[in-house]
Amino acid sequence: MNDSYIQSIYNSLGKTAPDMILKNGMIFDVMSGLLKKGDVAIKGQRIVGLYDDYTCNADESTKIIDVEGKYLLPGFIEPHIHIESSMLSMTNFARTVIPHGTSTVVCDPHEIANVLGKQGIIQMLHEAEYCKLRCYFTAPSCVPALGNGFETSGAEIGIREVKSLLDNRMIIGLGEVMNYPGVINAQPDILSKINETYRIKGFKKSSIIVDGHCPGLTGKELSGYINGGIMADHECSTGEEMEEKLCKGMHVMVRNGSSARNMEHLLEHVIRKKIDTRRLMFCVDDKNPYELFTHGHIDYTLKQAVEIAKQSNGILTVLDLIRMATLNIADFFGFKYLGKIAIQSRADITIVDDLSSFNVYASIINGKVRALKGENVDDCEDFPYHKYMLNTVKIKKVFNNKDFELKSDSPQKTRIIKINPGELITDEIIETMVPQNGRIESDIKKDILKVSVIERHSGNSGFTLGFVKGFGLKRGAMATTIGHDSHNVGVIGVNDKDMAFAVEELKKMQGGVVVVNEGVALAALKLRIGGLQSLEDPEKVVKDKMDIYEAYKSLGGILKDPVIAMGFLQLPVIPFLKITDKSLVRISAEALEKVPLFL
């Protein structure tokens, strides 16, 4: 019998002085559903005392915090996020979300993996150990998202890389399986990754995660996908879709991201159908730096969700919502000592002023106060990056306006990608485009603009031309190295000359976002880390991001987040029509195919 085991008992008995005591708090017990006033005693990284008086056992080293009138909640857990989409480094992401009560995140690093492969993932794991946030990761399952000639990524994560990553203690399972056609058609490459995850991590639910991604999938195809070993999904956009996935055995992550905002519709369906919430979790998936910095993270989701719950006549409660941000997630991932305030649990505690605004007073992680009144405490230094992380735009070709010309002497029936604001799903529409002076150009009156995706990883610089509706520009162009998931250069513009100029500006910046007009860069956001994340502090990133938005809006832009909307035009595993550096790609449960621009 070891000494630490006996010592833990003595800690709870008060025979040793606690390191910290939180006095007079209203403790929200997510297990019983009770709200009880009392103290919390912390020793090391764990909770050793609850409700009982431990002040008499304190000594001069004990930190005593009186939280009279405040509420003690389990530290918030994010079950599915791509840190890269925040445009912040891992360290700066942690600095941003910890003051908002987030204690743990589960990251899918498939964005950086598409650019830099396994070495990019390993770099992110090293930085995660360096920052003050508890981080877990999943091994990317689909890098590239489709491959097989549909797109060009900077790297591939095959079965060998997956097996190697799963041996890492920070990797807890397989990341979102976006290639759902591959699963339901029993393609060996994706099934082998799922099978290896089960083999390496074991068959116990508490030790294995295979995350999903199947927007709009229903019926027998959904059943086949689940039977392939998939456990959860975060792509539900309708209540009916969520209900079917729950009824067939999946856990559902209710997404409240910057572009995909599904929470309101899904919670309204929960209320209408009185759906049990135990298999529901909140997630953001992708969140831009402005919203993280100004509104918050999971605390903001809870604040919005409470307003919806108020209209439910008690069907959806605050307890349900808090569990969706804590206990439900911990149970799903098998985090035995997270997601609750209990004896033996990790001392991850979020202290809030009330259960309506969820304004965070303090964030405690592993028994340490990491943020107080919105400010980080005991922060770390900036993380040092290797040069290979910072020079990833390898376009050798010098682009000019002629590269984006589409010559034609007659009207052409043309496939158009239609953006749906607030959704990642795009539609395919057909328009007859009439040439002007022998060339088919953007049609500003119909909000149909030229779009191109250019390969940036190998130096081959191959590209595809297409058209997009719903982006809103009346002048100029916008370009970015954020293009899910292969992250090639995407550019949308009113005229070919500005499109070429925008691409050349991105090359100079070595990644980021730029808005141009008449050969002048109106705004730029540099993203040096893999062309996805900034080296700058969060305030600077937010300012540059807002400058991008204002420049875009000044040219006629209408979308709330044009960067995210533009980036997802390249993701060929989300229905229905997308564009990659190889071609236009159309996807549904029935088919996956390259399609020509002109019919």
Coordinates of C-alpha atoms in Angstrom, one line a residue:
M1 CA 0.0 0.0 0.0
N2 CA 1.7 3.2 -1.2
D3 CA 2.1 6.4 0.9
S4 CA 0.3 8.6 -1.6
Y5 CA -2.9 6.5 -1.4
I6 CA -2.9 6.8 2.4
Q7 CA -2.0 10.5 2.2
S8 CA -5.1 11.2 0.0
I9 CA -7.3 9.8 2.7
Y10 CA -5.5 12.0 5.3
N11 CA -6.0 15.0 3.0
S12 CA -9.8 14.5 3.0
L13 CA -9.8 14.0 6.8
G14 CA -8.2 17.4 7.3
K15 CA -5.0 15.9 8.8
T16 CA -3.0 17.9 6.3
A17 CA -3.5 21.6 5.4
P18 CA -5.2 22.1 2.0
D19 CA -3.4 24.1 -0.7
M20 CA -6.6 26.1 -1.4
I21 CA -10.0 26.6 0.1
L22 CA -12.9 28.1 -1.9
K23 CA -15.3 29.4 0.8
N24 CA -19.0 29.9 0.8
G25 CA -19.6 29.1 -2.9
M26 CA -22.8 27.8 -4.4
I27 CA -21.6 24.4 -5.7
F28 CA -23.4 23.1 -8.7
D29 CA -23.4 19.3 -8.4
V30 CA -24.0 18.1 -12.0
M31 CA -24.4 14.5 -10.8
S32 CA -27.3 14.9 -8.3
G33 CA -28.6 18.1 -9.9
L34 CA -28.5 19.9 -6.5
L35 CA -27.2 23.4 -5.8
K36 CA -25.6 23.5 -2.4
K37 CA -23.7 26.1 -0.5
G38 CA -20.3 25.0 1.0
D39 CA -16.5 25.0 0.8
V40 CA -14.2 23.2 -1.6
A41 CA -10.8 22.1 -0.4
I42 CA -8.0 21.4 -2.9
K43 CA -4.7 19.6 -2.4
G44 CA -2.4 19.4 -5.3
Q45 CA -4.4 18.9 -8.4
R46 CA -7.4 17.3 -6.8
I47 CA -10.5 18.1 -4.8
V48 CA -10.1 16.5 -1.4
G49 CA -13.0 18.1 0.6
L50 CA -16.5 19.3 -0.2
Y51 CA -19.1 21.1 1.9
D52 CA -17.3 20.5 5.2
D53 CA -15.3 23.2 7.0
Y54 CA -11.6 23.0 6.2
T55 CA -10.5 26.5 7.4
C56 CA -9.6 25.1 10.8
N57 CA -7.1 22.8 9.0
A58 CA -5.5 25.7 7.0
D59 CA -2.0 26.9 7.6
E60 CA 0.0 29.9 6.4
S61 CA 0.5 28.3 3.0
T62 CA -3.2 27.7 2.3
K63 CA -4.8 30.1 -0.2
I64 CA -8.3 30.9 1.0
I65 CA -10.7 32.6 -1.5
D66 CA -14.1 33.7 -0.3
V67 CA -16.6 33.3 -3.2
E68 CA -19.7 34.3 -1.4
G69 CA -22.6 34.8 -3.8
K70 CA -20.8 33.1 -6.7
Y71 CA -21.4 29.7 -8.4
L72 CA -18.9 26.9 -8.6
L73 CA -19.2 24.9 -11.8
P74 CA -17.0 22.1 -13.2
G75 CA -14.4 23.5 -15.6
F76 CA -15.9 23.7 -19.1
I77 CA -14.8 21.1 -21.7
E78 CA -14.7 21.7 -25.4
P79 CA -15.2 18.3 -27.1
H80 CA -14.4 19.2 -30.7
I81 CA -12.4 22.1 -32.0
H82 CA -9.8 22.9 -34.7
I83 CA -7.5 25.4 -32.9
E84 CA -6.1 26.4 -36.3
S85 CA -9.5 28.0 -37.2
S86 CA -9.1 30.5 -34.3
M87 CA -6.1 31.8 -36.2
L88 CA -4.3 31.9 -32.9
S89 CA -1.3 29.9 -31.8
M90 CA -2.1 27.2 -29.3
T91 CA -0.6 29.3 -26.5
N92 CA -2.6 32.4 -27.5
F93 CA -5.7 30.3 -27.8
A94 CA -5.2 29.1 -24.2
R95 CA -4.6 32.7 -23.1
T96 CA -7.9 33.6 -24.7
V97 CA -10.3 30.9 -23.5
I98 CA -9.0 30.2 -20.0
P99 CA -10.4 33.5 -18.6
H100 CA -13.8 32.3 -20.0
G101 CA -13.8 29.2 -17.9
T102 CA -12.5 26.6 -20.4
S103 CA -10.3 24.1 -18.7
T104 CA -10.0 21.2 -21.2
V105 CA -10.2 21.0 -25.0
V106 CA -10.2 18.0 -27.4
C107 CA -8.5 19.1 -30.6
D108 CA -8.6 17.6 -34.0
P109 CA -5.4 18.9 -35.6
H110 CA -6.2 17.9 -39.2
E111 CA -5.8 21.5 -40.4
I112 CA -2.1 21.7 -39.6
A113 CA -1.7 18.1 -40.6
N114 CA -3.0 18.8 -44.2
V115 CA -0.2 21.4 -44.5
L116 CA 2.7 19.8 -42.5
G117 CA 1.7 16.3 -41.8
K118 CA 2.8 14.4 -38.7
Q119 CA 5.5 16.9 -37.8
G120 CA 3.0 19.7 -37.7
I121 CA 0.8 17.6 -35.3
I122 CA 3.8 16.8 -33.1
Q123 CA 4.7 20.5 -32.9
M124 CA 1.2 21.2 -31.8
L125 CA 1.4 18.5 -29.1
H126 CA 4.6 20.0 -27.8
E127 CA 3.0 23.5 -27.5
A128 CA 0.0 22.0 -25.8
E129 CA 2.2 20.6 -23.1
Y130 CA 3.8 24.0 -22.8
C131 CA 0.6 26.1 -22.3
K132 CA -1.7 26.2 -19.2
L133 CA -4.7 24.6 -20.8
R134 CA -5.4 20.8 -20.6
C135 CA -5.4 19.5 -24.1
Y136 CA -6.2 16.2 -25.7
F137 CA -6.0 15.3 -29.4
T138 CA -7.5 12.9 -31.9
A139 CA -5.4 11.4 -34.7
P140 CA -6.6 12.9 -38.0
S141 CA -8.5 10.3 -40.0
C142 CA -8.8 12.0 -43.4
V143 CA -5.7 13.9 -44.5
P144 CA -6.3 14.8 -47.2
A145 CA -10.1 14.9 -46.7
L146 CA -10.6 13.0 -49.9
G147 CA -7.4 12.5 -51.7
N148 CA -7.6 10.1 -54.6
G149 CA -7.0 12.9 -57.1
F150 CA -9.8 15.1 -55.8
E151 CA -7.4 17.6 -54.1
T152 CA -3.7 18.2 -53.3
S153 CA -2.7 18.5 -49.6
G154 CA 0.7 19.3 -48.2
A155 CA 0.9 15.9 -46.5
E156 CA -0.9 12.6 -46.0
I157 CA -1.7 10.8 -42.8
G158 CA -1.9 7.1 -43.7
I159 CA -2.4 4.1 -41.6
R160 CA 1.3 4.1 -40.5
E161 CA 1.0 7.6 -39.2
V162 CA -2.3 7.0 -37.5
K163 CA -0.8 3.9 -35.6
S164 CA 2.2 6.0 -34.5
L165 CA 0.0 8.9 -33.3
L166 CA -2.3 6.6 -31.4
D167 CA 0.6 5.5 -29.2
N168 CA 1.0 9.1 -27.9
R169 CA -0.6 9.6 -24.5
M170 CA -2.2 12.9 -25.6
I171 CA -3.9 11.3 -28.6
I172 CA -7.2 9.7 -27.3
G173 CA -8.8 8.4 -30.4
L174 CA -9.5 8.9 -34.1
G175 CA -10.6 12.3 -35.4
E176 CA -13.7 13.1 -37.3
V177 CA -14.2 10.6 -40.1
M178 CA -15.2 13.0 -42.8
N179 CA -15.0 10.4 -45.6
Y180 CA -18.4 9.0 -44.8
P181 CA -18.8 7.7 -48.4
G182 CA -15.6 5.7 -47.8
V183 CA -17.1 4.1 -44.7
I184 CA -20.5 3.2 -46.2
N185 CA -18.7 1.9 -49.3
A186 CA -16.3 -0.1 -47.1
Q187 CA -13.1 1.4 -48.6
P188 CA -10.1 -0.4 -47.0
D189 CA -8.0 2.7 -46.3
I190 CA -10.5 4.5 -44.0
L191 CA -11.8 1.2 -42.4
S192 CA -8.2 0.2 -41.5
K193 CA -7.7 3.4 -39.6
I194 CA -10.9 2.8 -37.6
N195 CA -10.0 -0.8 -36.9
E196 CA -6.5 0.1 -35.8
T197 CA -8.0 2.7 -33.4
Y198 CA -10.1 0.0 -31.8
R199 CA -7.2 -2.4 -31.7
I200 CA -4.7 0.0 -30.2
K201 CA -7.0 1.8 -27.8
G202 CA -9.0 -1.3 -26.8
F203 CA -12.6 -2.1 -27.0
K204 CA -13.7 -0.4 -23.7
K205 CA -15.8 2.6 -24.2
S206 CA -13.8 4.6 -21.6
S207 CA -10.6 4.2 -23.6
I208 CA -11.6 4.7 -27.3
I209 CA -13.1 7.5 -29.4
V210 CA -13.9 7.4 -33.1
D211 CA -15.4 10.8 -33.9
G212 CA -17.7 11.4 -36.8
H213 CA -18.7 13.8 -39.5
C214 CA -21.7 13.0 -41.7
P215 CA -23.8 16.1 -42.6
G216 CA -27.3 15.1 -43.9
L217 CA -26.7 11.4 -43.8
T218 CA -29.9 9.4 -43.1
G219 CA -31.5 6.1 -43.4
K220 CA -29.6 2.9 -44.1
E221 CA -26.5 4.8 -45.1
L222 CA -26.4 6.4 -41.6
S223 CA -26.9 3.0 -40.0
G224 CA -24.0 1.6 -42.1
Y225 CA -21.8 4.6 -41.1
I226 CA -22.5 4.0 -37.4
N227 CA -21.9 0.3 -37.8
G228 CA -18.5 1.2 -39.1
G229 CA -17.6 2.2 -35.6
I230 CA -18.4 5.9 -35.5
M231 CA -19.6 7.2 -32.2
A232 CA -20.5 10.9 -32.5
D233 CA -21.4 13.7 -35.0
H234 CA -21.2 17.5 -34.9
E235 CA -22.7 18.2 -38.3
C236 CA -26.5 18.2 -37.5
S237 CA -28.2 21.2 -39.1
T238 CA -31.8 20.1 -38.4
G239 CA -33.6 18.7 -35.4
E240 CA -34.8 15.7 -37.4
E241 CA -31.2 14.9 -38.3
M242 CA -30.2 15.1 -34.7
E243 CA -33.1 13.0 -33.5
E244 CA -32.3 10.2 -36.0
K245 CA -28.7 10.1 -35.0
L246 CA -29.5 10.0 -31.3
C247 CA -32.1 7.3 -31.9
K248 CA -29.6 5.2 -33.8
G249 CA -27.0 5.3 -31.0
M250 CA -24.8 8.3 -31.7
H251 CA -23.8 11.1 -29.4
V252 CA -24.4 14.5 -30.9
M253 CA -22.3 17.6 -30.5
V254 CA -24.5 20.7 -30.7
R255 CA -22.4 23.1 -32.7
N256 CA -22.3 26.9 -32.0
G257 CA -19.4 28.0 -34.2
S258 CA -18.7 31.2 -36.0
S259 CA -20.0 30.1 -39.4
A260 CA -22.1 27.0 -38.6
R261 CA -24.6 28.0 -35.9
N262 CA -26.9 25.0 -35.4
M263 CA -27.5 25.4 -31.6
E264 CA -30.8 27.4 -31.7
H265 CA -32.5 25.0 -34.2
L266 CA -31.3 21.9 -32.4
L267 CA -32.3 23.1 -28.9
E268 CA -35.7 24.2 -30.1
H269 CA -36.2 20.6 -31.4
V270 CA -35.0 19.2 -28.1
I271 CA -37.7 21.4 -26.3
R272 CA -40.4 20.6 -28.8
K273 CA -39.8 16.8 -28.7
K274 CA -38.7 16.7 -25.1
I275 CA -35.5 14.9 -26.0
D276 CA -33.3 13.6 -23.3
T277 CA -30.0 15.6 -23.2
R278 CA -27.7 13.1 -21.7
R279 CA -26.1 12.3 -25.1
L280 CA -25.8 15.9 -26.2
M281 CA -22.7 18.1 -25.9
F282 CA -21.9 21.6 -26.8
C283 CA -19.0 22.3 -29.2
V284 CA -17.8 25.1 -31.4
D285 CA -15.9 23.2 -34.1
D286 CA -14.5 26.4 -35.7
K287 CA -14.5 29.7 -33.9
N288 CA -12.9 32.9 -35.2
P289 CA -10.6 35.1 -33.0
Y290 CA -13.0 38.0 -32.8
E291 CA -15.8 36.0 -31.2
L292 CA -13.4 34.2 -28.9
F293 CA -11.8 37.4 -27.7
T294 CA -14.9 39.6 -27.5
H295 CA -17.8 37.2 -26.6
G296 CA -16.1 34.1 -25.2
H297 CA -16.1 30.4 -25.7
I298 CA -18.3 27.8 -23.9
D299 CA -19.5 30.5 -21.5
Y300 CA -21.0 32.4 -24.4
T301 CA -22.7 29.3 -25.7
L302 CA -24.2 28.7 -22.2
K303 CA -25.4 32.3 -22.1
Q304 CA -27.1 32.0 -25.4
A305 CA -28.5 28.6 -24.6
V306 CA -30.1 29.8 -21.3
E307 CA -32.1 32.4 -23.2
I308 CA -33.5 29.6 -25.4
A309 CA -34.2 27.4 -22.4
K310 CA -36.2 30.2 -20.7
Q311 CA -38.9 29.7 -23.3
S312 CA -39.2 26.0 -22.6
N313 CA -41.4 26.0 -19.5
G314 CA -38.9 23.9 -17.6
I315 CA -38.4 21.2 -20.3
L316 CA -34.8 22.3 -20.9
T317 CA -33.1 23.4 -17.7
V318 CA -29.9 25.2 -16.7
L319 CA -28.7 21.8 -15.3
D320 CA -29.2 20.2 -18.7
L321 CA -27.1 22.9 -20.3
I322 CA -24.3 22.8 -17.8
R323 CA -24.1 19.1 -18.2
M324 CA -23.8 19.5 -21.9
A325 CA -20.7 21.6 -21.3
T326 CA -19.2 19.4 -18.6
L327 CA -20.4 16.0 -17.4
N328 CA -21.9 14.7 -20.7
I329 CA -18.6 15.4 -22.4
A330 CA -16.5 13.8 -19.7
D331 CA -18.7 10.7 -19.7
F332 CA -18.4 10.4 -23.5
F333 CA -14.6 10.6 -23.6
G334 CA -14.2 8.5 -20.4
F335 CA -12.6 11.4 -18.5
K336 CA -13.2 9.8 -15.1
Y337 CA -11.9 12.7 -13.1
L338 CA -13.2 15.7 -15.1
G339 CA -16.6 17.2 -15.7
K340 CA -17.8 17.4 -12.1
I341 CA -17.0 18.8 -8.7
A342 CA -16.4 15.7 -6.6
I343 CA -13.9 14.1 -4.2
Q344 CA -10.9 12.7 -6.2
S345 CA -11.8 14.8 -9.3
R346 CA -9.3 17.1 -10.8
A347 CA -9.6 20.6 -9.3
D348 CA -11.0 22.1 -12.5
I349 CA -13.5 24.7 -11.3
T350 CA -15.1 27.6 -13.2
I351 CA -16.5 30.3 -10.8
V352 CA -19.2 32.5 -12.3
D353 CA -21.2 35.4 -11.1
D354 CA -24.6 33.9 -12.0
L355 CA -26.3 31.2 -14.0
S356 CA -27.6 33.6 -16.7
S357 CA -24.7 35.7 -18.0
F358 CA -22.1 33.1 -17.0
N359 CA -19.7 35.9 -16.4
V360 CA -16.5 34.1 -15.3
Y361 CA -14.9 35.4 -12.1
A362 CA -12.1 32.8 -11.9
S363 CA -10.8 29.7 -13.7
I364 CA -9.0 27.0 -11.7
I365 CA -7.2 24.2 -13.6
N366 CA -5.4 21.4 -11.8
G367 CA -5.7 23.2 -8.5
K368 CA -4.1 26.4 -9.8
V369 CA -5.9 29.8 -10.3
R370 CA -5.2 30.3 -14.0
A371 CA -7.4 33.3 -14.6
L372 CA -9.0 35.9 -12.3
K373 CA -11.4 38.6 -13.3
G374 CA -10.7 38.1 -17.0
E375 CA -6.9 38.2 -16.7
N376 CA -4.5 35.3 -17.0
V377 CA -2.5 34.4 -13.9
D378 CA 1.0 32.7 -14.0
D379 CA 1.2 32.8 -17.8
C380 CA 3.9 31.1 -19.9
E381 CA 6.3 32.5 -22.5
D382 CA 5.6 32.5 -26.2
F383 CA 6.3 29.1 -27.9
P384 CA 9.4 28.9 -30.2
Y385 CA 8.5 27.6 -33.7
H386 CA 10.7 25.8 -36.1
K387 CA 11.3 27.5 -39.5
Y388 CA 9.4 24.7 -41.4
M389 CA 6.2 25.8 -39.7
L390 CA 6.6 29.4 -41.0
N391 CA 7.3 29.0 -44.7
T392 CA 4.6 26.9 -46.3
V393 CA 3.4 29.0 -49.3
K394 CA 5.4 27.4 -52.1
I395 CA 3.8 28.8 -55.2
K396 CA 6.5 29.3 -57.8
K397 CA 4.3 30.6 -60.6
V398 CA 3.9 34.4 -61.0
F399 CA 0.2 34.9 -61.5
N400 CA -1.3 37.6 -63.8
N401 CA -4.8 38.4 -65.0
K402 CA -4.6 36.1 -68.1
D403 CA -4.4 33.1 -65.7
F404 CA -8.0 33.7 -64.6
E405 CA -9.5 34.3 -68.0
L406 CA -12.4 32.0 -69.2
K407 CA -12.7 32.4 -73.0
S408 CA -15.9 31.6 -74.8
D409 CA -17.7 32.8 -77.9
S410 CA -21.1 31.7 -76.8
P411 CA -23.3 31.5 -73.7
Q412 CA -22.5 28.6 -71.3
K413 CA -24.6 26.7 -68.9
T414 CA -22.5 27.0 -65.8
R415 CA -22.3 25.2 -62.5
I416 CA -22.3 27.8 -59.6
I417 CA -21.4 27.2 -56.0
K418 CA -24.1 28.8 -53.9
I419 CA -23.2 29.9 -50.3
N420 CA -25.8 29.4 -47.6
P421 CA -25.1 32.0 -44.9
G422 CA -24.5 30.3 -41.5
E423 CA -24.1 26.9 -43.0
L424 CA -21.2 24.9 -44.4
I425 CA -23.4 23.1 -46.9
T426 CA -23.4 24.8 -50.3
D427 CA -25.8 24.2 -53.1
E428 CA -25.3 23.6 -56.8
I429 CA -27.2 26.0 -59.2
I430 CA -27.1 26.3 -62.9
E431 CA -26.9 29.7 -64.6
T432 CA -26.4 30.7 -68.2
M433 CA -23.3 32.9 -68.3
V434 CA -23.1 35.2 -71.3
P435 CA -19.5 36.1 -72.5
Q436 CA -18.4 39.7 -72.9
N437 CA -15.7 40.4 -75.5
G438 CA -15.1 36.7 -75.8
R439 CA -14.6 36.1 -72.1
I440 CA -17.0 34.9 -69.3
E441 CA -16.6 37.3 -66.4
S442 CA -18.1 37.8 -62.9
D443 CA -21.7 39.0 -62.9
I444 CA -22.0 41.5 -60.1
K445 CA -25.7 42.1 -60.6
K446 CA -26.4 38.5 -59.8
D447 CA -23.7 38.3 -57.2
I448 CA -21.8 35.6 -59.2
L449 CA -18.1 36.0 -58.8
K450 CA -15.1 34.1 -60.1
V451 CA -13.3 31.8 -57.7
S452 CA -10.1 29.9 -58.0
V453 CA -8.2 27.4 -55.8
I454 CA -4.4 27.2 -56.3
E455 CA -2.1 24.4 -55.1
R456 CA 0.4 25.9 -52.7
H457 CA 2.3 22.9 -51.2
S458 CA 4.5 21.4 -53.8
G459 CA 5.3 24.3 -56.1
N460 CA 3.4 22.9 -59.0
S461 CA 0.8 25.7 -58.6
G462 CA -2.0 23.9 -60.4
F463 CA -5.4 25.6 -60.1
T464 CA -9.1 25.4 -60.9
L465 CA -11.5 28.1 -61.9
G466 CA -15.2 28.3 -61.0
F467 CA -18.0 30.7 -59.9
V468 CA -19.6 31.3 -56.5
K469 CA -22.9 33.1 -55.6
G470 CA -23.5 34.8 -52.3
F471 CA -20.1 36.3 -51.5
G472 CA -21.2 39.9 -52.2
L473 CA -18.2 41.7 -53.5
K474 CA -18.9 44.6 -55.9
R475 CA -15.2 45.5 -56.4
G476 CA -11.8 44.0 -55.8
A477 CA -10.8 40.6 -54.6
M478 CA -10.1 38.6 -51.5
A479 CA -7.6 35.7 -51.1
T480 CA -6.6 33.3 -48.2
T481 CA -4.4 30.3 -47.4
I482 CA -7.3 29.0 -45.2
G483 CA -9.0 26.4 -47.4
H484 CA -10.4 23.4 -45.5
D485 CA -8.9 21.0 -45.3
S486 CA -6.0 20.9 -47.8
H487 CA -5.5 24.6 -47.3
N488 CA -4.6 25.7 -50.7
V489 CA -4.9 29.3 -51.8
G490 CA -8.4 30.4 -52.5
V491 CA -9.2 33.7 -54.2
I492 CA -12.6 35.3 -55.1
G493 CA -12.8 38.4 -57.2
V494 CA -14.7 40.8 -59.4
N495 CA -11.9 41.1 -61.9
D496 CA -8.9 38.9 -62.9
K497 CA -6.3 41.6 -62.3
D498 CA -7.1 42.0 -58.6
M499 CA -7.4 38.2 -58.2
A500 CA -3.8 37.8 -59.5
F501 CA -2.6 40.7 -57.3
A502 CA -4.2 39.2 -54.2
V503 CA -2.4 35.8 -54.8
E504 CA 1.0 37.5 -55.2
E505 CA 0.4 39.4 -51.9
L506 CA -0.3 36.1 -50.1
K507 CA 3.0 34.7 -51.4
K508 CA 4.9 37.7 -49.9
M509 CA 3.1 37.3 -46.6
Q510 CA 3.7 33.6 -46.4
G511 CA 0.2 32.9 -45.6
G512 CA -2.9 34.7 -44.3
V513 CA -5.8 36.7 -45.7
V514 CA -5.7 39.8 -47.9
V515 CA -8.4 42.1 -49.4
V516 CA -7.4 44.2 -52.4
N517 CA -8.9 46.7 -54.8
E518 CA -7.3 48.2 -58.0
G519 CA -3.9 46.8 -57.2
V520 CA -3.8 48.1 -53.6
A521 CA -3.9 45.9 -50.4
L522 CA -6.7 47.3 -48.2
A523 CA -6.2 44.9 -45.3
A524 CA -3.9 42.0 -44.5
L525 CA -3.8 39.4 -41.7
K526 CA -0.6 37.5 -41.6
L527 CA -0.8 33.8 -40.6
R528 CA 2.7 32.5 -40.7
I529 CA 2.2 29.2 -38.8
G530 CA 1.3 26.8 -41.6
G531 CA -0.5 29.7 -43.3
L532 CA -3.2 29.2 -40.7
Q533 CA -2.2 30.7 -37.4
S534 CA -0.7 34.0 -36.3
L535 CA 2.4 34.7 -34.3
E536 CA 0.8 37.8 -33.0
D537 CA -1.0 38.3 -29.7
P538 CA -4.8 37.9 -29.7
E539 CA -5.5 41.6 -29.7
K540 CA -3.5 42.1 -32.8
V541 CA -5.1 39.2 -34.6
V542 CA -8.5 40.5 -33.7
K543 CA -7.7 43.9 -35.0
D544 CA -6.3 42.6 -38.3
K545 CA -9.3 40.3 -38.6
M546 CA -11.6 43.2 -38.2
D547 CA -9.7 45.2 -40.7
I548 CA -10.2 42.3 -43.2
Y549 CA -13.9 42.3 -42.5
E550 CA -14.2 46.1 -42.8
A551 CA -12.3 46.1 -46.1
Y552 CA -14.4 43.2 -47.4
K553 CA -17.6 45.0 -46.4
S554 CA -16.4 48.3 -48.0
L555 CA -16.2 46.4 -51.3
G556 CA -19.8 45.2 -51.0
G557 CA -19.3 42.0 -48.8
I558 CA -22.4 40.7 -47.1
L559 CA -21.3 37.7 -45.1
K560 CA -20.8 37.8 -41.3
D561 CA -17.6 35.8 -41.5
P562 CA -16.2 35.8 -45.1
V563 CA -13.0 34.0 -44.1
I564 CA -14.7 30.9 -42.7
A565 CA -17.3 30.9 -45.5
M566 CA -14.5 31.2 -48.1
G567 CA -12.4 28.5 -46.5
F568 CA -15.1 25.9 -46.5
L569 CA -15.7 26.3 -50.2
Q570 CA -12.7 24.0 -50.6
L571 CA -14.0 21.2 -48.3
P572 CA -15.2 18.4 -50.7
V573 CA -16.6 16.2 -48.0
I574 CA -19.5 18.5 -47.2
P575 CA -22.4 18.6 -49.7
F576 CA -23.1 19.6 -52.3
L577 CA -20.7 21.5 -54.7
K578 CA -17.2 22.5 -53.8
I579 CA -14.0 23.6 -55.5
T580 CA -10.4 22.2 -55.1
D581 CA -7.2 22.8 -56.9
K582 CA -8.1 19.8 -59.1
S583 CA -11.7 20.4 -60.1
L584 CA -15.2 21.2 -59.0
V585 CA -16.4 18.3 -56.7
R586 CA -20.0 17.2 -56.1
I587 CA -20.8 15.0 -53.1
S588 CA -23.9 13.3 -51.8
A589 CA -24.6 10.0 -50.0
E590 CA -25.1 8.5 -53.4
A591 CA -22.1 9.8 -55.3
L592 CA -18.8 11.6 -55.2
E593 CA -17.5 12.9 -58.5
K594 CA -15.5 15.6 -60.3
V595 CA -17.8 17.7 -62.4
P596 CA -17.0 20.2 -65.2
L597 CA -17.7 23.9 -64.9
F598 CA -19.7 24.1 -68.1
L599 CA -22.5 21.7 -68.9

